Structures are given as structure tokens and as C-alpha cells.
PDB file of C-alpha atoms in Angstrom:
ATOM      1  CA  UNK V1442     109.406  94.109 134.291  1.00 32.00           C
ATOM      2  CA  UNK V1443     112.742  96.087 133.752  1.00 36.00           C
ATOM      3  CA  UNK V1444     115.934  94.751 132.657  1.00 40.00           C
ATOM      4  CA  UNK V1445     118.924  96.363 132.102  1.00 52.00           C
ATOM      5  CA  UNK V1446     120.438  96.969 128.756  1.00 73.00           C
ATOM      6  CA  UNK V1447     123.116  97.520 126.472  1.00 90.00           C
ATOM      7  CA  UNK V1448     123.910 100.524 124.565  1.00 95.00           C
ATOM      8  CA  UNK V1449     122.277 102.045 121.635  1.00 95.00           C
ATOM      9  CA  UNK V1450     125.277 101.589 119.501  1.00 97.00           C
ATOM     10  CA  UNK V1451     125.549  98.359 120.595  1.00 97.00           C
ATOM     11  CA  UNK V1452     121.891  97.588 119.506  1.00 97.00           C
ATOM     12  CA  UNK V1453     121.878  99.384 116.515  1.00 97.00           C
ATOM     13  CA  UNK V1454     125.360  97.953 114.978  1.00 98.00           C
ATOM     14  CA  UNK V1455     123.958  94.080 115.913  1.00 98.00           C
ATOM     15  CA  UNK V1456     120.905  95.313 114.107  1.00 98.00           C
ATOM     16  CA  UNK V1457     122.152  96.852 110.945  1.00 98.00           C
ATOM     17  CA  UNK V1458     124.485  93.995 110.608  1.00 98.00           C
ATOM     18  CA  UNK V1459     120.980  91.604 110.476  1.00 98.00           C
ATOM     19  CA  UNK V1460     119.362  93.696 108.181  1.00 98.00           C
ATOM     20  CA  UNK V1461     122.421  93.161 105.699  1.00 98.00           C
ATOM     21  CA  UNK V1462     120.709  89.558 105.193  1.00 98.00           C
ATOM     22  CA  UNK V1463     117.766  91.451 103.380  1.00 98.00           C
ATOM     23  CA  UNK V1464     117.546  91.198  99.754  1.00 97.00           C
ATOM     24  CA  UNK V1465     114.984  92.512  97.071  1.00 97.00           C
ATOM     25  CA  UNK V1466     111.299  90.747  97.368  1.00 97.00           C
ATOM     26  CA  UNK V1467     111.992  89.600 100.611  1.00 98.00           C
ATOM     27  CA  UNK V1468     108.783  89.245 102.879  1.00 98.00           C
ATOM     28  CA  UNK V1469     110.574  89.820 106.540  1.00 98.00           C
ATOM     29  CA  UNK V1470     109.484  89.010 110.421  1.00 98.00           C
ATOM     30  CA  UNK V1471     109.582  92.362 112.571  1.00 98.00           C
ATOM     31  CA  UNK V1472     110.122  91.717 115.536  1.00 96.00           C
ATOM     32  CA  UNK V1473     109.530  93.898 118.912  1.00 95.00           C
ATOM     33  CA  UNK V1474     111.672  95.761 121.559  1.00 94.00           C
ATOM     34  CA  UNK V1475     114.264  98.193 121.508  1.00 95.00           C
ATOM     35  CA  UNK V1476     116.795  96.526 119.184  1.00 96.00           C
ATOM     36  CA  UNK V1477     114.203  95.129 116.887  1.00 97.00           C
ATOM     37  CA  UNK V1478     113.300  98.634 116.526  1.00 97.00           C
ATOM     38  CA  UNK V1479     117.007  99.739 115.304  1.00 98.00           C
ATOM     39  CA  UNK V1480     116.190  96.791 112.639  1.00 98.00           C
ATOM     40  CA  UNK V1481     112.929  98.135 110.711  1.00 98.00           C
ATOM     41  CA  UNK V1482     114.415 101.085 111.108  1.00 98.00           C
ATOM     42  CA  UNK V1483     117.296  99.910 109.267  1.00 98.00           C
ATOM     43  CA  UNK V1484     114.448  98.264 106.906  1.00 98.00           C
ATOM     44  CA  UNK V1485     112.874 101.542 106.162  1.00 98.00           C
ATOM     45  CA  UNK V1486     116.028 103.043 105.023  1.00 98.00           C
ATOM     46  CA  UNK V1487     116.089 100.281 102.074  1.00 98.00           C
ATOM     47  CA  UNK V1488     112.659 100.600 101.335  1.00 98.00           C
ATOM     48  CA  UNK V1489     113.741 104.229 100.871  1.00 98.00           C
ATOM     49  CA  UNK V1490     116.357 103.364  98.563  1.00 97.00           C
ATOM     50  CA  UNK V1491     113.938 101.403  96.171  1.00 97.00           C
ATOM     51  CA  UNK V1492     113.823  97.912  97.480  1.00 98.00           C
ATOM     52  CA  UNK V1493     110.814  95.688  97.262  1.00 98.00           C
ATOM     53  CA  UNK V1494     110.242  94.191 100.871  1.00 98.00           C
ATOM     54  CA  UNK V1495     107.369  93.698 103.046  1.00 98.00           C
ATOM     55  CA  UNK V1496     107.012  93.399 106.547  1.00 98.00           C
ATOM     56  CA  UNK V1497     105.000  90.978 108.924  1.00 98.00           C
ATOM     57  CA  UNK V1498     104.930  92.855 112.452  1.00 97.00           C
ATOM     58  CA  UNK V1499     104.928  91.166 115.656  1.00 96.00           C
ATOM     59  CA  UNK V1500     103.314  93.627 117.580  1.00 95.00           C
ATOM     60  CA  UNK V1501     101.362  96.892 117.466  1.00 94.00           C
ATOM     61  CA  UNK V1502     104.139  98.645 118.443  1.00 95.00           C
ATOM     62  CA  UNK V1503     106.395  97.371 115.311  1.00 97.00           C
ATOM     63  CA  UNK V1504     103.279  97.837 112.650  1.00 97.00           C
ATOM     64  CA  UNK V1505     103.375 101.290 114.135  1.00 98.00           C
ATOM     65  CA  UNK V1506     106.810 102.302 114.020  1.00 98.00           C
ATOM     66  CA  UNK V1507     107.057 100.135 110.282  1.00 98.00           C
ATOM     67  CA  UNK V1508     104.566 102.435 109.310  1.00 98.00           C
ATOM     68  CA  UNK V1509     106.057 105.468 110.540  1.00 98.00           C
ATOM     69  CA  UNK V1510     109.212 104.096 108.475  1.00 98.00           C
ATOM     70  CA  UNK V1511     107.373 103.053 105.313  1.00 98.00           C
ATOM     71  CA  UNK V1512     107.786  99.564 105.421  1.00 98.00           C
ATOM     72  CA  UNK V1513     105.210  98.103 103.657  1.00 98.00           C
ATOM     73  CA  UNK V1514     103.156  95.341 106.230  1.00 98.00           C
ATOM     74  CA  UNK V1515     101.489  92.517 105.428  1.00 96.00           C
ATOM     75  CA  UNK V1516      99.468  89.537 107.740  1.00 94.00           C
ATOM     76  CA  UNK V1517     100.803  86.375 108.289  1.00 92.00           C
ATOM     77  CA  UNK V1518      97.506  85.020 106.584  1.00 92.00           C
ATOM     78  CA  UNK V1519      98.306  86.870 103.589  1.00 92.00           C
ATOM     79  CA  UNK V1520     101.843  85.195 102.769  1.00 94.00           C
ATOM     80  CA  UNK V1521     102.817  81.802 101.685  1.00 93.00           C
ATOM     81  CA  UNK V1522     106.313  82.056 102.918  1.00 95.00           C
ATOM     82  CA  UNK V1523     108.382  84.470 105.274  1.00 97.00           C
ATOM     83  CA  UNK V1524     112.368  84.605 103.947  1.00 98.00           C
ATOM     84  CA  UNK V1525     113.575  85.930 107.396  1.00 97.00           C
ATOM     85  CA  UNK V1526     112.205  86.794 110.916  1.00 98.00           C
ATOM     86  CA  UNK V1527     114.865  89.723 112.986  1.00 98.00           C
ATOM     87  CA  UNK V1528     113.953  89.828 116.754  1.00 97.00           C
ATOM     88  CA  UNK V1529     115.927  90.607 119.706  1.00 96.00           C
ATOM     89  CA  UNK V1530     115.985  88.419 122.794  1.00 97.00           C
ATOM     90  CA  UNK V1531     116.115  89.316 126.633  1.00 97.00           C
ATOM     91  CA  UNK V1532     118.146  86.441 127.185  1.00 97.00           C
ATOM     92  CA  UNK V1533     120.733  84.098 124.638  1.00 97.00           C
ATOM     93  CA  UNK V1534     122.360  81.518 125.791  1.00 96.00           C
ATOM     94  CA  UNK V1535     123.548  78.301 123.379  1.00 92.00           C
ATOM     95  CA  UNK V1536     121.345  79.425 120.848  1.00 91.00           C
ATOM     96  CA  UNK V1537     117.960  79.584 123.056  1.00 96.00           C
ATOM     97  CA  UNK V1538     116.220  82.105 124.058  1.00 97.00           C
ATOM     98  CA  UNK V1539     114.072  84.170 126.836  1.00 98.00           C
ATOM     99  CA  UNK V1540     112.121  86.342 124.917  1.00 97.00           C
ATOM    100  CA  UNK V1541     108.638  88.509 126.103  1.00 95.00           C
ATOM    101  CA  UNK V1542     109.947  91.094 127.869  1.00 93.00           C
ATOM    102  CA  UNK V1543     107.589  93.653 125.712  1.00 91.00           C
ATOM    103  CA  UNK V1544     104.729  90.751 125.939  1.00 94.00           C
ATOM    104  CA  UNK V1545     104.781  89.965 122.631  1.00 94.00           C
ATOM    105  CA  UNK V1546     106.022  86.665 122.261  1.00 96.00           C
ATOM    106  CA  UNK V1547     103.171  84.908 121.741  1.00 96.00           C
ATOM    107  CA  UNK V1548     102.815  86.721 117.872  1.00 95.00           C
ATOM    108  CA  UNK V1549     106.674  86.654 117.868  1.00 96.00           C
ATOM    109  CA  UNK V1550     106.820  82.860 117.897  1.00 97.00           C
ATOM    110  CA  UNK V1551     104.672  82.284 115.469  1.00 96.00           C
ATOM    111  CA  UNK V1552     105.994  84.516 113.018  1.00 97.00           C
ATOM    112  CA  UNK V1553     110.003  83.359 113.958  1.00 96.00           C
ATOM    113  CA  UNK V1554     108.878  79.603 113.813  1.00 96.00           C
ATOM    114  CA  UNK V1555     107.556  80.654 110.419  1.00 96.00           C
ATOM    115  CA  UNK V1556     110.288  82.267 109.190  1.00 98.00           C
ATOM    116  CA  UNK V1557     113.021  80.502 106.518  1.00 98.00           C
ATOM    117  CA  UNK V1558     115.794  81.853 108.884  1.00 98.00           C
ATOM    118  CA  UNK V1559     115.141  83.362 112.654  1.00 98.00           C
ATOM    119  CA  UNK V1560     117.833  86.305 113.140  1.00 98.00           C
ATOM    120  CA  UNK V1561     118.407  87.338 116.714  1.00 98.00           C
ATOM    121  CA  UNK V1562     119.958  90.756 117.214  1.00 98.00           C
ATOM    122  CA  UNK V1563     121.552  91.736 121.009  1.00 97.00           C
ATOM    123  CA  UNK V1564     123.750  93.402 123.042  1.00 97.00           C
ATOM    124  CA  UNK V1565     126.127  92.007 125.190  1.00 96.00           C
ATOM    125  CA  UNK V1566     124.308  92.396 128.467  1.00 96.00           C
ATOM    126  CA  UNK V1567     121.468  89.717 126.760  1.00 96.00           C
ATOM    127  CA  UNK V1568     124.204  86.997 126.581  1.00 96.00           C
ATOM    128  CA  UNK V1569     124.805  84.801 129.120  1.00 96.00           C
ATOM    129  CA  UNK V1570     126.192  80.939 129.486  1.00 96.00           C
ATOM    130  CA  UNK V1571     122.663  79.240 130.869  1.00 96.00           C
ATOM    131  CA  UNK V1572     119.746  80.942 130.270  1.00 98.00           C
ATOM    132  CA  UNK V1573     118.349  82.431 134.434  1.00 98.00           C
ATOM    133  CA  UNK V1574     115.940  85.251 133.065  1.00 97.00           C
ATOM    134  CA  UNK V1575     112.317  85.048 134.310  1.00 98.00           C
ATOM    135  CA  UNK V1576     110.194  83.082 132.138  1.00 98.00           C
ATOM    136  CA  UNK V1577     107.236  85.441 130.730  1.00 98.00           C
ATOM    137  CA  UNK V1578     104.117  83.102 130.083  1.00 98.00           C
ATOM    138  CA  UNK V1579     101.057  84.629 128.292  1.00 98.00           C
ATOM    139  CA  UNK V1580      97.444  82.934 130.196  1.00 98.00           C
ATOM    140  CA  UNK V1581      94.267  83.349 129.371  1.00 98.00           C
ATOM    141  CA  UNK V1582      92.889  85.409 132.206  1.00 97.00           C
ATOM    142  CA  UNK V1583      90.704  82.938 133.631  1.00 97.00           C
ATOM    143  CA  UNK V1584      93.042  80.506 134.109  1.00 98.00           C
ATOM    144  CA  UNK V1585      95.799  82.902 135.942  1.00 97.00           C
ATOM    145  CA  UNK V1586      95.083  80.846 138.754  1.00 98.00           C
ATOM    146  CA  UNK V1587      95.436  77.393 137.650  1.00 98.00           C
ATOM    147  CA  UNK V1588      98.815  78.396 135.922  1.00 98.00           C
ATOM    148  CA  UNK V1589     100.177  79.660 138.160  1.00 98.00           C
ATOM    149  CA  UNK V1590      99.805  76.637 140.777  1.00 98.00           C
ATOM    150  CA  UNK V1591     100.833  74.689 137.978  1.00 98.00           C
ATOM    151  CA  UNK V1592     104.361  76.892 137.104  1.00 98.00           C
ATOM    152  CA  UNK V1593     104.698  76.541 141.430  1.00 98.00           C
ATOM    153  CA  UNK V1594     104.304  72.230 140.460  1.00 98.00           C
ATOM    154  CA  UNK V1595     107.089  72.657 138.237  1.00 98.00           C
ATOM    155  CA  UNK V1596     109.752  74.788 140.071  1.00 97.00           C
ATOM    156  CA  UNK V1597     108.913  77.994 139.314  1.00 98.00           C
ATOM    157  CA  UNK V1598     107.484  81.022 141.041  1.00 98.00           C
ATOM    158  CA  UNK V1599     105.226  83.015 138.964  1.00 98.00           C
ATOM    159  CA  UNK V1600     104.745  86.780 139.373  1.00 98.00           C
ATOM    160  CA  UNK V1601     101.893  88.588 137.614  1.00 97.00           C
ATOM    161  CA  UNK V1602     103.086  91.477 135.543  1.00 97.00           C
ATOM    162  CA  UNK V1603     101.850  94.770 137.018  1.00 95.00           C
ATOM    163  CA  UNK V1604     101.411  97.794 134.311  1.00 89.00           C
ATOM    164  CA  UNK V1605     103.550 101.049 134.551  1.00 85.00           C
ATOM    165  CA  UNK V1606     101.811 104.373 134.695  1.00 79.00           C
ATOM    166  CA  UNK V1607      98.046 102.489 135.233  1.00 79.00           C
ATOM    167  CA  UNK V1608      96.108 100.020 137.508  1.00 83.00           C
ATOM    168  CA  UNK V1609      96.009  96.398 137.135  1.00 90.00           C
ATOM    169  CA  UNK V1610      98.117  93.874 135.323  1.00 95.00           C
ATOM    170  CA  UNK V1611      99.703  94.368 131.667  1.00 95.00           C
ATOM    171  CA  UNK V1612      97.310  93.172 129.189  1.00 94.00           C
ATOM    172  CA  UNK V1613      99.121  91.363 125.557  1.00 95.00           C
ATOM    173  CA  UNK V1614      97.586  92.569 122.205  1.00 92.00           C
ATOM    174  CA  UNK V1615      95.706  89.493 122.401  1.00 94.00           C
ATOM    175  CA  UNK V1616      94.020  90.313 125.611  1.00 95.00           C
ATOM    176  CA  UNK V1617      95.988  87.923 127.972  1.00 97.00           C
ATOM    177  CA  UNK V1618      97.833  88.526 131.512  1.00 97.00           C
ATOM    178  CA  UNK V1619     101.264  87.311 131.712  1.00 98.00           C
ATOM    179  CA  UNK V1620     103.260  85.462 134.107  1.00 98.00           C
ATOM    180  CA  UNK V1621     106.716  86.329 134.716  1.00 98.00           C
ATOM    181  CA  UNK V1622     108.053  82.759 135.836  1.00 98.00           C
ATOM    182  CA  UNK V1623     111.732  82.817 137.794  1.00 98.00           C
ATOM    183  CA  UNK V1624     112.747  79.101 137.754  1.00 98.00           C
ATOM    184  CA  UNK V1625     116.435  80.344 138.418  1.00 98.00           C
ATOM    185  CA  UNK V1626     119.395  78.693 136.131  1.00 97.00           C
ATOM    186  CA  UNK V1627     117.302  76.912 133.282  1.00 97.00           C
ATOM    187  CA  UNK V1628     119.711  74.223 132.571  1.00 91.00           C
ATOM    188  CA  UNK V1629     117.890  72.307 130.123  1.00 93.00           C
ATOM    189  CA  UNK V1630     115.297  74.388 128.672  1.00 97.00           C
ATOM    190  CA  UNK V1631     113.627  72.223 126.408  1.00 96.00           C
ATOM    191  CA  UNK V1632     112.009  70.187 128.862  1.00 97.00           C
ATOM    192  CA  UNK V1633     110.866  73.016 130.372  1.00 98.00           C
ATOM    193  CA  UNK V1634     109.256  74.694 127.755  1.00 97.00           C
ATOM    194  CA  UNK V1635     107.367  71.329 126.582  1.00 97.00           C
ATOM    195  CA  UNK V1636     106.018  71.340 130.171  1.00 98.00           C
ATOM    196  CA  UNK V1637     105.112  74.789 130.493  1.00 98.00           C
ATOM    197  CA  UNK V1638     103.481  74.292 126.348  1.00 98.00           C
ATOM    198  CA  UNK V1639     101.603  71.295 128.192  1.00 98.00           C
ATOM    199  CA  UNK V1640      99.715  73.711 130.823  1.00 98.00           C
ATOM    200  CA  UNK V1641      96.105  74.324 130.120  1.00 98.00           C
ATOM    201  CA  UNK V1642      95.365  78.028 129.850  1.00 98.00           C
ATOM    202  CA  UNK V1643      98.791  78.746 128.400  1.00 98.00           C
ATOM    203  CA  UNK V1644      98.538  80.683 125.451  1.00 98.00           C
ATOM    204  CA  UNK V1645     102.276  80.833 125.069  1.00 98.00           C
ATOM    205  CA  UNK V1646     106.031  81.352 127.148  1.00 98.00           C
ATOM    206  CA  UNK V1647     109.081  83.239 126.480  1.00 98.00           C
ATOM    207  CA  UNK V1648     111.747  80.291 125.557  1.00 98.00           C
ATOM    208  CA  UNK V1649     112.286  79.678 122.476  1.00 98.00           C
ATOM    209  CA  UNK V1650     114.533  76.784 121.785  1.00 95.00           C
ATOM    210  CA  UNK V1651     116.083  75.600 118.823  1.00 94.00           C
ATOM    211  CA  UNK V1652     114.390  78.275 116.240  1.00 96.00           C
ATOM    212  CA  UNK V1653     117.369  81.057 116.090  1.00 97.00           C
ATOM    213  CA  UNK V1654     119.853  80.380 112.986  1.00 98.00           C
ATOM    214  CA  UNK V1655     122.113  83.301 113.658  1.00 98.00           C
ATOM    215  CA  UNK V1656     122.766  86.080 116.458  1.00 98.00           C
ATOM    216  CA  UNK V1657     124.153  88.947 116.093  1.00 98.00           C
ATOM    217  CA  UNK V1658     125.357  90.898 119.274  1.00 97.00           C
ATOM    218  CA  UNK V1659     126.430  94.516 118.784  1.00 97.00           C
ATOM    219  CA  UNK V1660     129.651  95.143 120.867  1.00 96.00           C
ATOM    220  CA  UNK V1661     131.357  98.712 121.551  1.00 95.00           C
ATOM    221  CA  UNK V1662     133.277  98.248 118.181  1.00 93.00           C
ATOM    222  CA  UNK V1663     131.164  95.742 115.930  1.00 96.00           C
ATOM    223  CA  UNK V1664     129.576  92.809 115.888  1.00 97.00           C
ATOM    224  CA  UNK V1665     129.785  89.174 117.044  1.00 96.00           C
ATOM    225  CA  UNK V1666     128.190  87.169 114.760  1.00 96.00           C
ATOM    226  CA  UNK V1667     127.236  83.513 116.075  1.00 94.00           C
ATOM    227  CA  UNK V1668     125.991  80.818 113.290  1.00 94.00           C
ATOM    228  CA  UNK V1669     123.845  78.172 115.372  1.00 91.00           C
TER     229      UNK V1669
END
């Protein structure tokens, strides 16, 4: 699924401006996606200057690029506490979120729910009065079915996410299909996600309500900074 996106300097100066919350023996949530990236990469550059932080990835695709910036990466089952959590969103609106674009969010809610404080970092084009983007929902792939009859039930109409570049359907790091759920404006969306939490099969969706504590949203010439 594509979506349209803000700048790079947009990304990286909401980013950078998150990364400012990191302090010496901090144990930090990396999140995944494009402006996540801008933030361990921002992360690496302080573990460069001598600071003592770890880093509990999301995703393959942060523990790789951590590594490739020398962040130092533990498991969530090797921590007793997690100071701070930085993760972009596809979608803010009020404080919640649509978030799974890069079909992560299963590992990416468990490690922001975690977290002490939840940091969001975003461009302008992610911000939006009432959150409309498609809901992703990871499924266990025997129940694609069933979910999806069930996400129909409850207003929505689920689309299963193709691959780019390969055959078949995108498969998460956990080895689930995902459902890309459009159930229009989502005025309420706790309701929603309780319902969609309720579905047998569902491993996890993409709103995340009530966990962010601050977003930061890179603009042409700084940053927004909104304290939820």
C-alpha cells in the first residue's frame, strides 16, 4: 500500500527534535518507516559521541539499519523497563493513530505500549482532523477469511495486501497476512479498535489510541511539537 509523503527535511527535523528527549542509559523503542529511520539515525550519531543507550527494534528492518548505525539492540525480554518508544505514524489525528503501513505494528505496539513515554514523529501530510486512513490488521493466515467477513460485519471493507516486486500477499515478520481495512472517516476510534481487538484470528490492527504522549511534525522550517 502506498501513501504519499512529506519531505525528507520535514521527517528528519520532526525526528531529530524526538531524539533530543534521549538522555544517557536510556533503553529506547525504534520504531519502523521512513521517519523512524531519520530517528536511530539520529540515535547512532549519540552513540557515536559516547552515550550509553540501547535500542529495542520494532522490526527487522530497524535492527538492521540500528546495526548499520551502531546502536546497541536489545529484546524486549531482556529489559525491565523501556524510558521512551520514537515511531512515526501514517495517520495522527487528536492524538491517535493509524499506524502499519510497513506491517509492523503488531511488534510496534507492544514495544510503544511498553514504553515510559510513546514519541510520534511526522510530517505534515500524516496529520489530519479525524483519522480516514485504511486500517492495516495483521491475521493469522488461516483465519483471512473469517476476518475479513467479520471487518465487512463491522463497516469496513478489507483488502488483502499484495507484495511489490513478488507473488502473493505481504507476509509480517511474524508470518501473518494483513488486511488493509477502509472504514472511511473513523470518528470514534476507540470503539473500533476494541471491536476489531475482539475478532478471533486478529493478531493485531493499526490504531493506536490513547498511547502517544507527544508528536512531533517536521514542517518546511521546524517543528510542531504537540503535548497530548
Amino acid at each position: 500500500m502506498k501513501t504519499t509523503g512529506g519531505t525528507d527535511d520535514q521527517k528528519r527535523r520532526a525526528a531529530e527534535a524526538a531524539v533530543e528527549a534521549v538522555e544517557d542509559g536510556m533503553v529506547i523503542g525504534l520504531g519502523t518507516g521512513s521517519t523512524a529511520a531519520f530517528a536511530i539515525e539520529a540515535i547512532g550519531d549519540l552513540v557515536a559521541d559516547g552515550m550509553d543507550v540501547r535500542g529495542v527494534p520494532t522490526s527487522f528492518a530497524s535492527r538492521e539499519l540500528a546495526r548499520d548505525c551502531g546502536v546497541p539492540l536489545a529484546d524486549l525480554d531482556e529489559i525491565d523497563a523501556l524510558d521512551l518508544a520514537i515511531d512515526g505514524a501514517d495517520q495522527v489525528a487528536d492524538g491517535a493513530l493509524v499506524k502499519g503501513g510497513g506491517a509492523a505494528h503488531a511488534r510496534e505496539k507492544v514495544v510503544d505500549a511498553f514504553a515510559d513515554r510513546f514519541l510520534v514523529v511526522a510530517d505534515p501530510s500524516k496529520v489530519a482532523d479525524e483519522l480516514s486512513h485504511p486500517v492495516p490488521v495483521e491475521v493469522l493466515p488461516d483465519a483471512r477469511t473469517t476476518v475479513e467477513a467479520a471487518v465487512s460485519d463491522l463497516g469496513g471493507d478489507p483488502v488483502l495486501r499484495r507484495a511489490e516486486r513478488k507473488d502473493g500477499p505481504v507476509v509480517t515478520d511474524n508470518g501473518n497476512l494483513v488486511l488493509d481495512c477502509d472504514f472511511g472517516t473513523i470518528d470514534d476510534p476507540g470503539p473500533l479498535a476494541a471491536s476489531l481487538s475482539s475478532l478471533p484470528g486478529v493478531v493485531e490492527h493499526g490504531i493506536f489510541a490513547g498511547l502517544a504522549d507527544v508528536v512531533y511534525v517536521g514542517t518546511d522550517d521546524g517543528v510542531d511539537v504537540i503535548e497530548l
